[in-house]
Amino acid sequence: MNSSNSLTNELLSQLQGAPMQSMAQQLGMGSAQTEQAVSTALPMLLGALGSNATQPQGAMALFGALQRNHAGAASGNGLGDMLGGVLGGLLGGGGGGQAQAPDGASILGHIFGGKQQQAESGLAQATGLGANAGQLLQILAPIVMAFLAKRVQAGGLDAGGLGQLLGQEKAQVQQQGGAAGDLLSGLLDQNGDGKLDMGDLFKLGAGFLGGRR
């Protein structure tokens, strides 16, 4: 298994240290439990994006969303700045952080569509997070989008390349199984078609971070 080259592991390595500690403090959890929960949530998010990004229309929609967010996500401290803005917005202290933080709940709605509640409850059961599961996903969703925006820029990817990259990640998550693989398979197979709602991804392409400045 090529897990060492996965997008999940690459992003996890970037979140080690201060970012993981910040998330643990925000959630009121220990660092080990936070890391285990993040390790389960990230592949579920990336795999869900990969489900529809393997289709040309879905890849174009996601690529357009990342391009619109490209300048902010790919500059400065990148994920460090993004995490600070997200946590500031969730804490509600300081209007500056709140104004700059992308709406994690809105992004989750686009990624999971009508299955967002299922994703949150599944993560809560698999990790013991309880009510913190939804909050963790809200923190991670804009970070995942910023990470992908940087990958698109750094790799010179087009929509097809992005779709292929995410499709490989989705397949890898499902092959490896475990909590993340089981959660992703449950989300994708509930309707028997193996896909999330294409309409939700088109909404993502049309609206994610568009005109936020």
Coordinates of C-alpha atoms in Angstrom, one line a residue:
M1 CA 0.0 0.0 0.0
N2 CA 1.2 3.4 -0.9
S3 CA -0.2 5.1 2.1
S4 CA 3.0 7.1 2.8
N5 CA 2.3 9.0 -0.4
S6 CA -1.4 9.7 0.4
L7 CA -2.9 13.2 0.5
T8 CA -4.1 12.4 4.0
N9 CA -0.6 11.7 5.3
E10 CA 0.8 14.7 3.6
L11 CA -1.8 17.0 5.2
L12 CA -1.5 15.2 8.6
S13 CA 2.2 15.9 8.6
Q14 CA 1.6 19.6 8.0
L15 CA -0.8 19.7 10.9
Q16 CA 1.6 18.2 13.4
G17 CA 2.8 20.4 16.3
A18 CA 1.2 23.7 16.9
P19 CA -1.8 23.2 14.6
M20 CA -2.8 19.9 16.2
Q21 CA -2.3 21.5 19.7
S22 CA -4.6 24.4 18.7
M23 CA -7.3 22.0 17.6
A24 CA -7.0 19.9 20.8
Q25 CA -7.4 23.1 22.9
Q26 CA -10.4 24.2 20.8
L27 CA -12.1 20.8 21.2
G28 CA -11.1 20.4 24.9
M29 CA -9.4 17.1 24.1
G30 CA -6.0 15.5 24.6
S31 CA -3.5 15.7 21.7
A32 CA -3.4 12.0 21.1
Q33 CA -7.2 11.7 20.9
T34 CA -7.3 14.8 18.6
E35 CA -4.7 13.3 16.3
Q36 CA -6.6 10.0 16.1
A37 CA -9.8 11.8 15.3
V38 CA -8.1 14.0 12.7
S39 CA -6.6 10.9 11.1
T40 CA -10.1 9.5 10.7
A41 CA -11.8 12.6 9.6
L42 CA -9.3 13.8 6.9
P43 CA -9.5 10.7 4.7
M44 CA -13.3 10.8 4.9
L45 CA -13.3 14.4 3.7
L46 CA -10.8 13.8 0.9
G47 CA -12.5 10.6 -0.1
A48 CA -15.9 12.3 -0.3
L49 CA -14.4 15.0 -2.5
G50 CA -12.8 12.3 -4.6
S51 CA -16.1 10.6 -5.2
N52 CA -17.4 13.2 -7.5
A53 CA -14.1 14.8 -8.6
T54 CA -13.5 11.6 -10.6
Q55 CA -16.3 12.7 -12.9
P56 CA -15.3 15.5 -15.3
Q57 CA -18.2 17.9 -14.2
G58 CA -17.4 17.4 -10.6
A59 CA -13.7 17.9 -11.1
M60 CA -14.4 21.2 -13.0
A61 CA -16.7 22.4 -10.2
L62 CA -14.2 21.7 -7.5
F63 CA -11.3 23.1 -9.6
G64 CA -13.2 26.3 -10.1
A65 CA -13.9 26.7 -6.4
L66 CA -10.2 26.2 -5.6
Q67 CA -9.1 28.6 -8.3
R68 CA -11.4 31.3 -6.8
N69 CA -9.8 30.7 -3.4
H70 CA -6.3 30.2 -4.9
A71 CA -4.7 33.5 -3.9
G72 CA -5.6 33.4 -0.2
A73 CA -5.1 29.7 0.3
A74 CA -1.7 29.5 -1.4
S75 CA 0.0 32.6 0.1
G76 CA 1.5 33.5 3.5
N77 CA 1.7 30.8 6.1
G78 CA -1.0 28.8 4.2
L79 CA -2.5 26.3 6.5
G80 CA -1.2 28.0 9.7
D81 CA -3.0 31.2 8.7
M82 CA -6.1 29.3 7.7
L83 CA -6.2 27.4 11.0
G84 CA -5.9 30.6 13.0
G85 CA -8.7 32.2 11.1
V86 CA -11.0 29.1 11.5
L87 CA -10.3 28.8 15.2
G88 CA -10.8 32.6 15.7
G89 CA -14.2 32.4 13.9
L90 CA -15.3 29.4 16.0
L91 CA -14.3 31.0 19.2
G92 CA -16.2 34.1 18.2
G93 CA -13.7 36.4 19.8
G94 CA -12.3 39.1 17.6
G95 CA -14.2 40.0 14.5
G96 CA -11.1 40.0 12.4
G97 CA -10.7 36.2 12.7
Q98 CA -14.4 35.6 12.2
A99 CA -14.5 37.7 9.0
Q100 CA -11.5 35.9 7.4
A101 CA -12.5 32.4 8.4
P102 CA -14.3 30.5 5.6
D103 CA -17.6 29.0 6.7
G104 CA -16.7 25.5 7.6
A105 CA -20.3 24.5 8.0
S106 CA -21.2 25.7 4.6
I107 CA -18.3 23.8 3.0
L108 CA -19.4 20.6 4.8
G109 CA -22.9 21.1 3.4
H110 CA -21.4 21.3 -0.1
I111 CA -19.1 18.3 0.4
F112 CA -21.6 15.9 2.1
G113 CA -24.9 17.3 0.9
G114 CA -27.8 15.6 2.8
K115 CA -25.4 13.2 4.3
Q116 CA -23.6 15.7 6.6
Q117 CA -25.4 14.5 9.7
Q118 CA -24.5 10.9 8.8
A119 CA -20.9 11.9 8.4
E120 CA -20.8 13.7 11.8
S121 CA -22.6 10.9 13.7
G122 CA -20.4 8.2 12.1
L123 CA -17.3 10.1 13.0
A124 CA -18.5 10.7 16.6
Q125 CA -19.2 6.9 17.0
A126 CA -15.9 5.8 15.4
T127 CA -13.7 8.2 17.5
G128 CA -15.6 8.8 20.7
L129 CA -15.8 12.5 19.9
G130 CA -19.5 12.9 20.6
A131 CA -20.7 16.4 20.0
N132 CA -17.2 17.5 19.0
A133 CA -17.3 15.6 15.7
G134 CA -19.2 18.3 13.9
Q135 CA -16.9 21.0 15.2
L136 CA -13.8 19.1 14.2
L137 CA -15.2 18.7 10.6
Q138 CA -16.0 22.4 10.5
I139 CA -12.4 23.2 11.4
L140 CA -10.9 20.7 8.9
A141 CA -13.1 21.5 5.9
P142 CA -11.6 24.9 5.0
I143 CA -8.1 23.5 5.8
V144 CA -8.6 20.6 3.3
M145 CA -9.7 23.1 0.7
A146 CA -6.7 25.3 1.3
F147 CA -4.4 22.3 1.1
L148 CA -5.9 21.3 -2.2
A149 CA -5.6 24.8 -3.6
K150 CA -1.9 24.8 -2.7
R151 CA -1.5 21.3 -4.4
V152 CA -3.2 22.6 -7.5
Q153 CA -0.9 25.6 -7.7
A154 CA 2.3 23.7 -6.8
G155 CA 1.7 20.8 -9.1
G156 CA 0.3 22.9 -12.0
L157 CA -2.8 20.7 -12.0
D158 CA -5.8 21.1 -14.2
A159 CA -9.3 19.9 -13.4
G160 CA -8.5 16.4 -14.8
G161 CA -5.3 16.1 -12.8
L162 CA -7.1 17.2 -9.6
G163 CA -9.8 14.6 -10.3
Q164 CA -7.3 11.9 -10.8
L165 CA -5.4 12.8 -7.6
L166 CA -8.6 12.8 -5.5
G167 CA -9.9 9.6 -7.2
Q168 CA -6.7 7.8 -6.2
E169 CA -7.0 9.0 -2.6
K170 CA -10.7 7.8 -2.5
A171 CA -9.7 4.4 -3.7
Q172 CA -6.8 4.2 -1.3
V173 CA -9.0 5.1 1.7
Q174 CA -11.5 2.4 0.8
Q175 CA -8.8 -0.2 0.2
Q176 CA -7.2 0.4 3.5
G177 CA -10.5 0.1 5.3
G178 CA -10.4 0.9 9.0
A179 CA -12.7 3.5 10.6
A180 CA -12.2 6.0 7.8
G181 CA -12.7 3.5 5.0
D182 CA -15.9 2.2 6.6
L183 CA -17.2 5.7 7.2
L184 CA -16.5 6.7 3.6
S185 CA -18.0 3.5 2.1
G186 CA -21.1 4.0 4.2
L187 CA -21.6 7.6 3.0
L188 CA -21.0 6.7 -0.7
D189 CA -23.1 3.5 -0.8
Q190 CA -26.2 4.6 1.1
N191 CA -28.1 5.3 -2.2
G192 CA -26.6 2.3 -3.9
D193 CA -25.0 4.5 -6.6
G194 CA -21.6 5.0 -4.9
K195 CA -21.8 8.8 -5.3
L196 CA -22.7 11.9 -3.4
D197 CA -25.3 14.2 -4.9
M198 CA -23.8 15.8 -8.0
G199 CA -26.0 18.8 -7.4
D200 CA -24.2 19.5 -4.2
L201 CA -20.8 19.6 -5.9
F202 CA -22.1 21.9 -8.6
K203 CA -23.3 24.2 -5.8
L204 CA -19.7 24.0 -4.4
G205 CA -18.3 25.1 -7.7
A206 CA -20.8 27.9 -8.1
G207 CA -20.7 29.3 -4.6
F208 CA -17.7 28.2 -2.5
L209 CA -15.9 31.3 -1.4
G210 CA -17.1 33.1 -4.5
G211 CA -17.3 36.9 -3.9
R212 CA -16.2 36.6 -0.3
R213 CA -13.9 39.6 -0.7

